[in-house]
Amino acid sequence: MLLIPAIDLKDGRCVRLRQGDLADATVFSEDPAAMAIQWVDQGARRLHLVDLNGAIAGKPRNGAAIQAIVDATDEDVPIQIGGGIRDLDTVEYYLDNGISYVIIGTAAVKDPGFLSDACSAFPGHIIVGLDAREGKVATDGWSKLTRHDVIDLARKFEDYGCESIIYTDIGRDGMLSGVNIEATVRLSQAVHVPVIASGGVASLDDIRALCAVAKEGIDGAILGRSIYEGTLDFTQAQALADSLCEPEDGPDNDAEPAA
């Protein structure tokens, strides 16, 4: 089970939101690159970046902070990024400048053809981000709730060739209320690509619960407010996940896919 620290970027700073509300942001660092180094030093094997301004604007807005993180971290630690990615040029730019995986969320829902083209052009590097509330997918930085069923879209996007799916329960994100195991398992059972859980992970009990269902296809979890506020120690959490979910041939070192 790969635990992935989240670094959410707003106006060049590292913040955490509650339920995706930009007006309810807590600043945790003025130096996102230093925060990235901190998580890597604590054993992170991948980093999750979100350009929050970009998610609203529909195009990248925190370029300087993102590049600083890439430059500060070891190339052996893959970085995935989402927020404001709406065209192939942006995907190519990120992949050419040190990013390993590009997360497509809103654009996947609004323009499935773009997602299909991205998966074809950059196989192994495209992750779909599905953010949902009560089973319905949200877009535009979670500001708009659609009528699309999350499982129906996941199956469709799997057919396009996405590398994995990040499933976020909006109602739990940033609330430290516990991960939505039931909904995450339901999604992972419906597809064959790996699912990464997001939203609500608050304690070691959540890590234990996720590891208990890892065999259903849940390969990782994104950690946010819990590791910033100290309700969850990252190093301890990853060690627990490795001990509970370690495959027979040893832990997954998350090697980057071939280009």
PDB file of C-alpha atoms in Angstrom:
ATOM      1  CA  MET A   1       0.000   0.000   0.000  1.00  0.00           C
ATOM      2  CA  LEU A   2       1.634   3.201  -1.207  1.00  0.00           C
ATOM      3  CA  LEU A   3       0.927   6.217   1.002  1.00  0.00           C
ATOM      4  CA  ILE A   4       1.269   9.495  -0.890  1.00  0.00           C
ATOM      5  CA  PRO A   5       1.631  12.856   0.855  1.00  0.00           C
ATOM      6  CA  ALA A   6      -0.434  15.602  -0.769  1.00  0.00           C
ATOM      7  CA  ILE A   7       0.967  19.056  -1.413  1.00  0.00           C
ATOM      8  CA  ASP A   8      -1.895  21.341  -2.382  1.00  0.00           C
ATOM      9  CA  LEU A   9      -0.739  24.619  -3.912  1.00  0.00           C
ATOM     10  CA  LYS A  10      -2.590  27.909  -3.650  1.00  0.00           C
ATOM     11  CA  ASP A  11      -0.893  31.198  -4.520  1.00  0.00           C
ATOM     12  CA  GLY A  12       2.505  29.510  -4.307  1.00  0.00           C
ATOM     13  CA  ARG A  13       1.958  28.180  -0.792  1.00  0.00           C
ATOM     14  CA  CYS A  14       1.229  24.732   0.623  1.00  0.00           C
ATOM     15  CA  VAL A  15      -2.325  24.653   1.982  1.00  0.00           C
ATOM     16  CA  ARG A  16      -5.089  22.259   2.945  1.00  0.00           C
ATOM     17  CA  LEU A  17      -8.749  22.818   2.181  1.00  0.00           C
ATOM     18  CA  ARG A  18     -11.900  21.519   3.795  1.00  0.00           C
ATOM     19  CA  GLN A  19     -14.178  19.779   1.273  1.00  0.00           C
ATOM     20  CA  GLY A  20     -12.391  21.560  -1.580  1.00  0.00           C
ATOM     21  CA  ASP A  21     -13.446  25.055  -0.495  1.00  0.00           C
ATOM     22  CA  LEU A  22     -10.768  27.568  -1.560  1.00  0.00           C
ATOM     23  CA  ALA A  23     -12.185  30.033   0.934  1.00  0.00           C
ATOM     24  CA  ASP A  24     -11.492  27.566   3.750  1.00  0.00           C
ATOM     25  CA  ALA A  25      -7.744  27.115   3.324  1.00  0.00           C
ATOM     26  CA  THR A  26      -5.162  26.574   6.044  1.00  0.00           C
ATOM     27  CA  VAL A  27      -1.600  27.538   5.112  1.00  0.00           C
ATOM     28  CA  PHE A  28       0.908  24.942   6.286  1.00  0.00           C
ATOM     29  CA  SER A  29       4.027  26.189   4.528  1.00  0.00           C
ATOM     30  CA  GLU A  30       5.259  29.173   2.561  1.00  0.00           C
ATOM     31  CA  ASP A  31       7.885  26.871   1.009  1.00  0.00           C
ATOM     32  CA  PRO A  32       6.294  23.902  -0.792  1.00  0.00           C
ATOM     33  CA  ALA A  33       9.687  22.583  -1.933  1.00  0.00           C
ATOM     34  CA  ALA A  34      10.848  22.325   1.676  1.00  0.00           C
ATOM     35  CA  MET A  35       7.625  20.499   2.507  1.00  0.00           C
ATOM     36  CA  ALA A  36       8.261  18.047  -0.324  1.00  0.00           C
ATOM     37  CA  ILE A  37      11.762  17.352   1.002  1.00  0.00           C
ATOM     38  CA  GLN A  38      10.305  16.772   4.464  1.00  0.00           C
ATOM     39  CA  TRP A  39       7.949  14.073   3.224  1.00  0.00           C
ATOM     40  CA  VAL A  40      10.638  12.379   1.140  1.00  0.00           C
ATOM     41  CA  ASP A  41      12.966  12.392   4.146  1.00  0.00           C
ATOM     42  CA  GLN A  42      10.196  10.680   6.112  1.00  0.00           C
ATOM     43  CA  GLY A  43       9.989   7.881   3.557  1.00  0.00           C
ATOM     44  CA  ALA A  44       7.508   9.034   0.912  1.00  0.00           C
ATOM     45  CA  ARG A  45       7.903   7.044  -2.295  1.00  0.00           C
ATOM     46  CA  ARG A  46       5.648   9.301  -4.341  1.00  0.00           C
ATOM     47  CA  LEU A  47       4.278  12.848  -4.029  1.00  0.00           C
ATOM     48  CA  HIS A  48       0.837  14.141  -4.966  1.00  0.00           C
ATOM     49  CA  LEU A  49       0.620  17.772  -6.113  1.00  0.00           C
ATOM     50  CA  VAL A  50      -2.545  19.736  -6.778  1.00  0.00           C
ATOM     51  CA  ASP A  51      -2.582  23.134  -8.456  1.00  0.00           C
ATOM     52  CA  LEU A  52      -5.689  24.505  -6.736  1.00  0.00           C
ATOM     53  CA  ASN A  53      -5.630  27.817  -8.581  1.00  0.00           C
ATOM     54  CA  GLY A  54      -5.218  25.879 -11.798  1.00  0.00           C
ATOM     55  CA  ALA A  55      -8.217  23.677 -11.051  1.00  0.00           C
ATOM     56  CA  ILE A  56     -10.409  26.779 -10.969  1.00  0.00           C
ATOM     57  CA  ALA A  57      -8.703  28.666 -13.815  1.00  0.00           C
ATOM     58  CA  GLY A  58      -8.532  25.663 -16.144  1.00  0.00           C
ATOM     59  CA  LYS A  59      -4.795  26.092 -16.719  1.00  0.00           C
ATOM     60  CA  PRO A  60      -1.623  25.848 -14.595  1.00  0.00           C
ATOM     61  CA  ARG A  61      -1.174  28.663 -12.070  1.00  0.00           C
ATOM     62  CA  ASN A  62       1.557  27.512  -9.664  1.00  0.00           C
ATOM     63  CA  GLY A  63       4.344  26.771 -12.116  1.00  0.00           C
ATOM     64  CA  ALA A  64       7.187  28.213 -10.062  1.00  0.00           C
ATOM     65  CA  ALA A  65       6.271  26.244  -6.934  1.00  0.00           C
ATOM     66  CA  ILE A  66       5.790  23.048  -8.929  1.00  0.00           C
ATOM     67  CA  GLN A  67       9.163  23.351 -10.633  1.00  0.00           C
ATOM     68  CA  ALA A  68      10.825  24.121  -7.298  1.00  0.00           C
ATOM     69  CA  ILE A  69       9.452  20.862  -5.896  1.00  0.00           C
ATOM     70  CA  VAL A  70      10.676  18.900  -8.922  1.00  0.00           C
ATOM     71  CA  ASP A  71      14.136  20.465  -8.660  1.00  0.00           C
ATOM     72  CA  ALA A  72      14.361  19.838  -4.908  1.00  0.00           C
ATOM     73  CA  THR A  73      13.382  16.163  -4.897  1.00  0.00           C
ATOM     74  CA  ASP A  74      15.161  13.036  -6.042  1.00  0.00           C
ATOM     75  CA  GLU A  75      14.176  11.885  -9.494  1.00  0.00           C
ATOM     76  CA  ASP A  76      13.652   8.418  -8.051  1.00  0.00           C
ATOM     77  CA  VAL A  77      10.578   9.744  -6.212  1.00  0.00           C
ATOM     78  CA  PRO A  78       7.778  10.009  -8.793  1.00  0.00           C
ATOM     79  CA  ILE A  79       5.531  13.071  -8.680  1.00  0.00           C
ATOM     80  CA  GLN A  80       1.928  13.114  -9.825  1.00  0.00           C
ATOM     81  CA  ILE A  81       0.076  16.350 -10.440  1.00  0.00           C
ATOM     82  CA  GLY A  82      -3.468  17.479 -11.075  1.00  0.00           C
ATOM     83  CA  GLY A  83      -5.352  20.750 -11.401  1.00  0.00           C
ATOM     84  CA  GLY A  84      -6.061  22.736 -14.542  1.00  0.00           C
ATOM     85  CA  ILE A  85      -4.839  20.167 -17.064  1.00  0.00           C
ATOM     86  CA  ARG A  86      -7.025  20.641 -20.100  1.00  0.00           C
ATOM     87  CA  ASP A  87      -4.827  19.997 -23.178  1.00  0.00           C
ATOM     88  CA  LEU A  88      -2.081  17.734 -24.494  1.00  0.00           C
ATOM     89  CA  ASP A  89       0.483  20.539 -24.504  1.00  0.00           C
ATOM     90  CA  THR A  90       0.157  20.882 -20.728  1.00  0.00           C
ATOM     91  CA  VAL A  91       0.452  17.115 -20.260  1.00  0.00           C
ATOM     92  CA  GLU A  92       3.572  17.029 -22.428  1.00  0.00           C
ATOM     93  CA  TYR A  93       5.086  20.021 -20.636  1.00  0.00           C
ATOM     94  CA  TYR A  94       4.726  18.408 -17.230  1.00  0.00           C
ATOM     95  CA  LEU A  95       6.078  15.037 -18.356  1.00  0.00           C
ATOM     96  CA  ASP A  96       9.034  16.725 -20.056  1.00  0.00           C
ATOM     97  CA  ASN A  97       9.842  18.689 -16.902  1.00  0.00           C
ATOM     98  CA  GLY A  98      10.156  16.066 -14.222  1.00  0.00           C
ATOM     99  CA  ILE A  99       6.553  15.031 -13.514  1.00  0.00           C
ATOM    100  CA  SER A 100       5.905  11.274 -13.726  1.00  0.00           C
ATOM    101  CA  TYR A 101       2.106  11.138 -13.767  1.00  0.00           C
ATOM    102  CA  VAL A 102      -0.501  13.655 -14.870  1.00  0.00           C
ATOM    103  CA  ILE A 103      -3.930  13.541 -13.262  1.00  0.00           C
ATOM    104  CA  ILE A 104      -6.878  14.459 -15.460  1.00  0.00           C
ATOM    105  CA  GLY A 105     -10.124  15.124 -13.655  1.00  0.00           C
ATOM    106  CA  THR A 106     -12.561  17.769 -14.862  1.00  0.00           C
ATOM    107  CA  ALA A 107     -11.349  17.511 -18.457  1.00  0.00           C
ATOM    108  CA  ALA A 108     -11.883  13.746 -18.430  1.00  0.00           C
ATOM    109  CA  VAL A 109     -15.550  14.294 -17.638  1.00  0.00           C
ATOM    110  CA  LYS A 110     -16.146  17.260 -19.927  1.00  0.00           C
ATOM    111  CA  ASP A 111     -13.944  16.155 -22.821  1.00  0.00           C
ATOM    112  CA  PRO A 112     -13.502  12.363 -22.854  1.00  0.00           C
ATOM    113  CA  GLY A 113     -11.841  12.607 -26.252  1.00  0.00           C
ATOM    114  CA  PHE A 114      -8.992  14.564 -24.685  1.00  0.00           C
ATOM    115  CA  LEU A 115      -8.500  11.869 -22.052  1.00  0.00           C
ATOM    116  CA  SER A 116      -8.499   9.171 -24.711  1.00  0.00           C
ATOM    117  CA  ASP A 117      -5.898  11.086 -26.735  1.00  0.00           C
ATOM    118  CA  ALA A 118      -3.752  11.643 -23.638  1.00  0.00           C
ATOM    119  CA  CYS A 119      -3.818   7.958 -22.701  1.00  0.00           C
ATOM    120  CA  SER A 120      -2.816   7.036 -26.256  1.00  0.00           C
ATOM    121  CA  ALA A 121      -0.059   9.644 -26.503  1.00  0.00           C
ATOM    122  CA  PHE A 122       1.407   9.082 -23.027  1.00  0.00           C
ATOM    123  CA  PRO A 123       0.679   5.463 -22.041  1.00  0.00           C
ATOM    124  CA  GLY A 124       1.405   4.642 -18.414  1.00  0.00           C
ATOM    125  CA  HIS A 125       1.522   8.274 -17.349  1.00  0.00           C
ATOM    126  CA  ILE A 126      -2.148   9.289 -17.185  1.00  0.00           C
ATOM    127  CA  ILE A 127      -4.158   8.984 -13.984  1.00  0.00           C
ATOM    128  CA  VAL A 128      -7.858   9.796 -13.855  1.00  0.00           C
ATOM    129  CA  GLY A 129      -9.107  11.759 -10.872  1.00  0.00           C
ATOM    130  CA  LEU A 130     -12.728  11.027 -10.002  1.00  0.00           C
ATOM    131  CA  ASP A 131     -14.098  13.218  -7.236  1.00  0.00           C
ATOM    132  CA  ALA A 132     -17.569  12.327  -6.054  1.00  0.00           C
ATOM    133  CA  ARG A 133     -20.244  13.129  -3.537  1.00  0.00           C
ATOM    134  CA  GLU A 134     -22.781  10.369  -2.862  1.00  0.00           C
ATOM    135  CA  GLY A 135     -21.721   8.564  -6.024  1.00  0.00           C
ATOM    136  CA  LYS A 136     -21.996  11.533  -8.390  1.00  0.00           C
ATOM    137  CA  VAL A 137     -18.917  13.077  -9.983  1.00  0.00           C
ATOM    138  CA  ALA A 138     -17.954  16.694  -9.316  1.00  0.00           C
ATOM    139  CA  THR A 139     -15.884  18.945 -11.603  1.00  0.00           C
ATOM    140  CA  ASP A 140     -14.268  22.377 -11.721  1.00  0.00           C
ATOM    141  CA  GLY A 141     -12.439  22.166  -8.423  1.00  0.00           C
ATOM    142  CA  TRP A 142     -15.487  20.374  -6.941  1.00  0.00           C
ATOM    143  CA  SER A 143     -17.631  23.460  -7.487  1.00  0.00           C
ATOM    144  CA  LYS A 144     -20.051  21.665  -9.851  1.00  0.00           C
ATOM    145  CA  LEU A 145     -21.838  18.389  -9.191  1.00  0.00           C
ATOM    146  CA  THR A 146     -22.764  16.399 -12.300  1.00  0.00           C
ATOM    147  CA  ARG A 147     -25.266  13.606 -12.849  1.00  0.00           C
ATOM    148  CA  HIS A 148     -22.525  11.191 -13.912  1.00  0.00           C
ATOM    149  CA  ASP A 149     -22.244   8.009 -11.873  1.00  0.00           C
ATOM    150  CA  VAL A 150     -18.673   7.523 -10.674  1.00  0.00           C
ATOM    151  CA  ILE A 151     -18.560   3.787 -11.453  1.00  0.00           C
ATOM    152  CA  ASP A 152     -19.924   4.245 -14.976  1.00  0.00           C
ATOM    153  CA  LEU A 153     -17.252   6.839 -15.737  1.00  0.00           C
ATOM    154  CA  ALA A 154     -14.505   4.745 -14.156  1.00  0.00           C
ATOM    155  CA  ARG A 155     -15.317   1.828 -16.424  1.00  0.00           C
ATOM    156  CA  LYS A 156     -15.373   4.088 -19.458  1.00  0.00           C
ATOM    157  CA  PHE A 157     -12.040   5.691 -18.615  1.00  0.00           C
ATOM    158  CA  GLU A 158     -10.446   2.332 -17.864  1.00  0.00           C
ATOM    159  CA  ASP A 159     -11.191   1.349 -21.437  1.00  0.00           C
ATOM    160  CA  TYR A 160      -9.266   4.398 -22.621  1.00  0.00           C
ATOM    161  CA  GLY A 161      -6.110   3.038 -20.997  1.00  0.00           C
ATOM    162  CA  CYS A 162      -5.594   5.175 -17.891  1.00  0.00           C
ATOM    163  CA  GLU A 163      -2.823   3.999 -15.535  1.00  0.00           C
ATOM    164  CA  SER A 164      -4.939   4.216 -12.390  1.00  0.00           C
ATOM    165  CA  ILE A 165      -7.869   6.052 -10.797  1.00  0.00           C
ATOM    166  CA  ILE A 166      -7.784   8.362  -7.792  1.00  0.00           C
ATOM    167  CA  TYR A 167     -11.126   8.281  -6.023  1.00  0.00           C
ATOM    168  CA  THR A 168     -11.891  11.167  -3.684  1.00  0.00           C
ATOM    169  CA  ASP A 169     -14.914  11.318  -1.430  1.00  0.00           C
ATOM    170  CA  ILE A 170     -15.492  15.069  -1.372  1.00  0.00           C
ATOM    171  CA  GLY A 171     -17.646  14.956   1.726  1.00  0.00           C
ATOM    172  CA  ARG A 172     -14.749  13.545   3.731  1.00  0.00           C
ATOM    173  CA  ASP A 173     -11.786  15.379   2.233  1.00  0.00           C
ATOM    174  CA  GLY A 174      -9.990  17.514   4.773  1.00  0.00           C
ATOM    175  CA  MET A 175     -12.474  16.572   7.495  1.00  0.00           C
ATOM    176  CA  LEU A 176     -10.440  13.839   9.263  1.00  0.00           C
ATOM    177  CA  SER A 177     -13.645  11.813   9.381  1.00  0.00           C
ATOM    178  CA  GLY A 178     -12.245   8.506   8.141  1.00  0.00           C
ATOM    179  CA  VAL A 179     -11.889   7.104   4.632  1.00  0.00           C
ATOM    180  CA  ASN A 180     -15.010   5.898   2.827  1.00  0.00           C
ATOM    181  CA  ILE A 181     -13.992   2.244   2.606  1.00  0.00           C
ATOM    182  CA  GLU A 182     -17.316   0.981   1.265  1.00  0.00           C
ATOM    183  CA  ALA A 183     -17.451   3.391  -1.691  1.00  0.00           C
ATOM    184  CA  THR A 184     -13.777   2.922  -2.501  1.00  0.00           C
ATOM    185  CA  VAL A 185     -14.104  -0.866  -2.519  1.00  0.00           C
ATOM    186  CA  ARG A 186     -17.238  -0.657  -4.641  1.00  0.00           C
ATOM    187  CA  LEU A 187     -15.329   1.346  -7.252  1.00  0.00           C
ATOM    188  CA  SER A 188     -12.214  -0.839  -7.164  1.00  0.00           C
ATOM    189  CA  GLN A 189     -14.311  -3.967  -7.650  1.00  0.00           C
ATOM    190  CA  ALA A 190     -15.893  -2.440 -10.748  1.00  0.00           C
ATOM    191  CA  VAL A 191     -12.598  -1.830 -12.593  1.00  0.00           C
ATOM    192  CA  HIS A 192      -9.322  -3.629 -13.216  1.00  0.00           C
ATOM    193  CA  VAL A 193      -6.902  -0.703 -12.984  1.00  0.00           C
ATOM    194  CA  PRO A 194      -5.473   0.221  -9.570  1.00  0.00           C
ATOM    195  CA  VAL A 195      -7.489   2.581  -7.381  1.00  0.00           C
ATOM    196  CA  ILE A 196      -5.911   5.144  -5.060  1.00  0.00           C
ATOM    197  CA  ALA A 197      -8.074   6.239  -2.138  1.00  0.00           C
ATOM    198  CA  SER A 198      -8.329   9.891  -1.164  1.00  0.00           C
ATOM    199  CA  GLY A 199     -10.297  11.903   1.345  1.00  0.00           C
ATOM    200  CA  GLY A 200     -10.760  11.441   5.062  1.00  0.00           C
ATOM    201  CA  VAL A 201      -7.721   9.335   6.019  1.00  0.00           C
ATOM    202  CA  ALA A 202      -7.210  10.348   9.635  1.00  0.00           C
ATOM    203  CA  SER A 203      -5.480   7.643  11.656  1.00  0.00           C
ATOM    204  CA  LEU A 204      -3.689   4.314  11.661  1.00  0.00           C
ATOM    205  CA  ASP A 205      -7.100   2.670  11.863  1.00  0.00           C
ATOM    206  CA  ASP A 206      -7.815   3.981   8.360  1.00  0.00           C
ATOM    207  CA  ILE A 207      -4.530   2.518   7.126  1.00  0.00           C
ATOM    208  CA  ARG A 208      -5.453  -0.838   8.653  1.00  0.00           C
ATOM    209  CA  ALA A 209      -8.896  -0.672   7.046  1.00  0.00           C
ATOM    210  CA  LEU A 210      -7.421   0.099   3.634  1.00  0.00           C
ATOM    211  CA  CYS A 211      -4.841  -2.673   3.888  1.00  0.00           C
ATOM    212  CA  ALA A 212      -7.617  -5.096   4.789  1.00  0.00           C
ATOM    213  CA  VAL A 213      -9.226  -4.464   1.388  1.00  0.00           C
ATOM    214  CA  ALA A 214      -6.041  -3.903  -0.646  1.00  0.00           C
ATOM    215  CA  LYS A 215      -6.625  -7.187  -2.456  1.00  0.00           C
ATOM    216  CA  GLU A 216      -9.713  -5.615  -4.048  1.00  0.00           C
ATOM    217  CA  GLY A 217      -7.390  -3.432  -6.136  1.00  0.00           C
ATOM    218  CA  ILE A 218      -6.723  -0.499  -3.810  1.00  0.00           C
ATOM    219  CA  ASP A 219      -3.027   0.183  -4.274  1.00  0.00           C
ATOM    220  CA  GLY A 220      -2.543   3.404  -2.357  1.00  0.00           C
ATOM    221  CA  ALA A 221      -3.928   6.315  -0.405  1.00  0.00           C
ATOM    222  CA  ILE A 222      -3.345  10.051  -0.499  1.00  0.00           C
ATOM    223  CA  LEU A 223      -2.701  11.653   2.867  1.00  0.00           C
ATOM    224  CA  GLY A 224      -3.429  15.305   3.529  1.00  0.00           C
ATOM    225  CA  ARG A 225      -4.638  17.128   6.609  1.00  0.00           C
ATOM    226  CA  SER A 226      -3.892  14.192   8.919  1.00  0.00           C
ATOM    227  CA  ILE A 227      -0.135  14.322   8.342  1.00  0.00           C
ATOM    228  CA  TYR A 228      -0.078  18.123   8.441  1.00  0.00           C
ATOM    229  CA  GLU A 229      -1.983  18.394  11.707  1.00  0.00           C
ATOM    230  CA  GLY A 230      -0.237  15.426  13.286  1.00  0.00           C
ATOM    231  CA  THR A 231      -3.126  13.018  13.787  1.00  0.00           C
ATOM    232  CA  LEU A 232      -1.128  10.582  11.652  1.00  0.00           C
ATOM    233  CA  ASP A 233       2.646  10.113  11.621  1.00  0.00           C
ATOM    234  CA  PHE A 234       3.642   9.498   8.002  1.00  0.00           C
ATOM    235  CA  THR A 235       6.662   7.305   8.663  1.00  0.00           C
ATOM    236  CA  GLN A 236       4.718   5.147  11.104  1.00  0.00           C
ATOM    237  CA  ALA A 237       1.774   4.916   8.715  1.00  0.00           C
ATOM    238  CA  GLN A 238       3.894   3.784   5.759  1.00  0.00           C
ATOM    239  CA  ALA A 239       5.706   1.241   7.926  1.00  0.00           C
ATOM    240  CA  LEU A 240       2.356  -0.158   9.055  1.00  0.00           C
ATOM    241  CA  ALA A 241       1.074  -0.304   5.480  1.00  0.00           C
ATOM    242  CA  ASP A 242       4.231  -2.095   4.338  1.00  0.00           C
ATOM    243  CA  SER A 243       3.911  -4.659   7.118  1.00  0.00           C
ATOM    244  CA  LEU A 244       0.231  -5.349   6.457  1.00  0.00           C
ATOM    245  CA  CYS A 245       0.196  -5.173   2.664  1.00  0.00           C
ATOM    246  CA  GLU A 246       3.660  -6.354   1.682  1.00  0.00           C
ATOM    247  CA  PRO A 247       3.471  -8.696  -1.328  1.00  0.00           C
ATOM    248  CA  GLU A 248       5.304 -12.001  -1.296  1.00  0.00           C
ATOM    249  CA  ASP A 249       8.134 -10.704  -3.485  1.00  0.00           C
ATOM    250  CA  GLY A 250       8.772  -7.628  -1.294  1.00  0.00           C
ATOM    251  CA  PRO A 251       7.456  -4.069  -1.138  1.00  0.00           C
ATOM    252  CA  ASP A 252       6.636  -2.147  -4.304  1.00  0.00           C
ATOM    253  CA  ASN A 253       9.268   0.493  -4.871  1.00  0.00           C
ATOM    254  CA  ASP A 254       6.985   2.232  -7.337  1.00  0.00           C
ATOM    255  CA  ALA A 255       9.339   2.238 -10.282  1.00  0.00           C
ATOM    256  CA  GLU A 256       8.425   4.679 -12.990  1.00  0.00           C
ATOM    257  CA  PRO A 257       6.807   3.249 -16.123  1.00  0.00           C
ATOM    258  CA  ALA A 258       8.734   3.230 -19.351  1.00  0.00           C
ATOM    259  CA  ALA A 259       8.119   6.261 -21.503  1.00  0.00           C
TER     260      ALA A 259
END
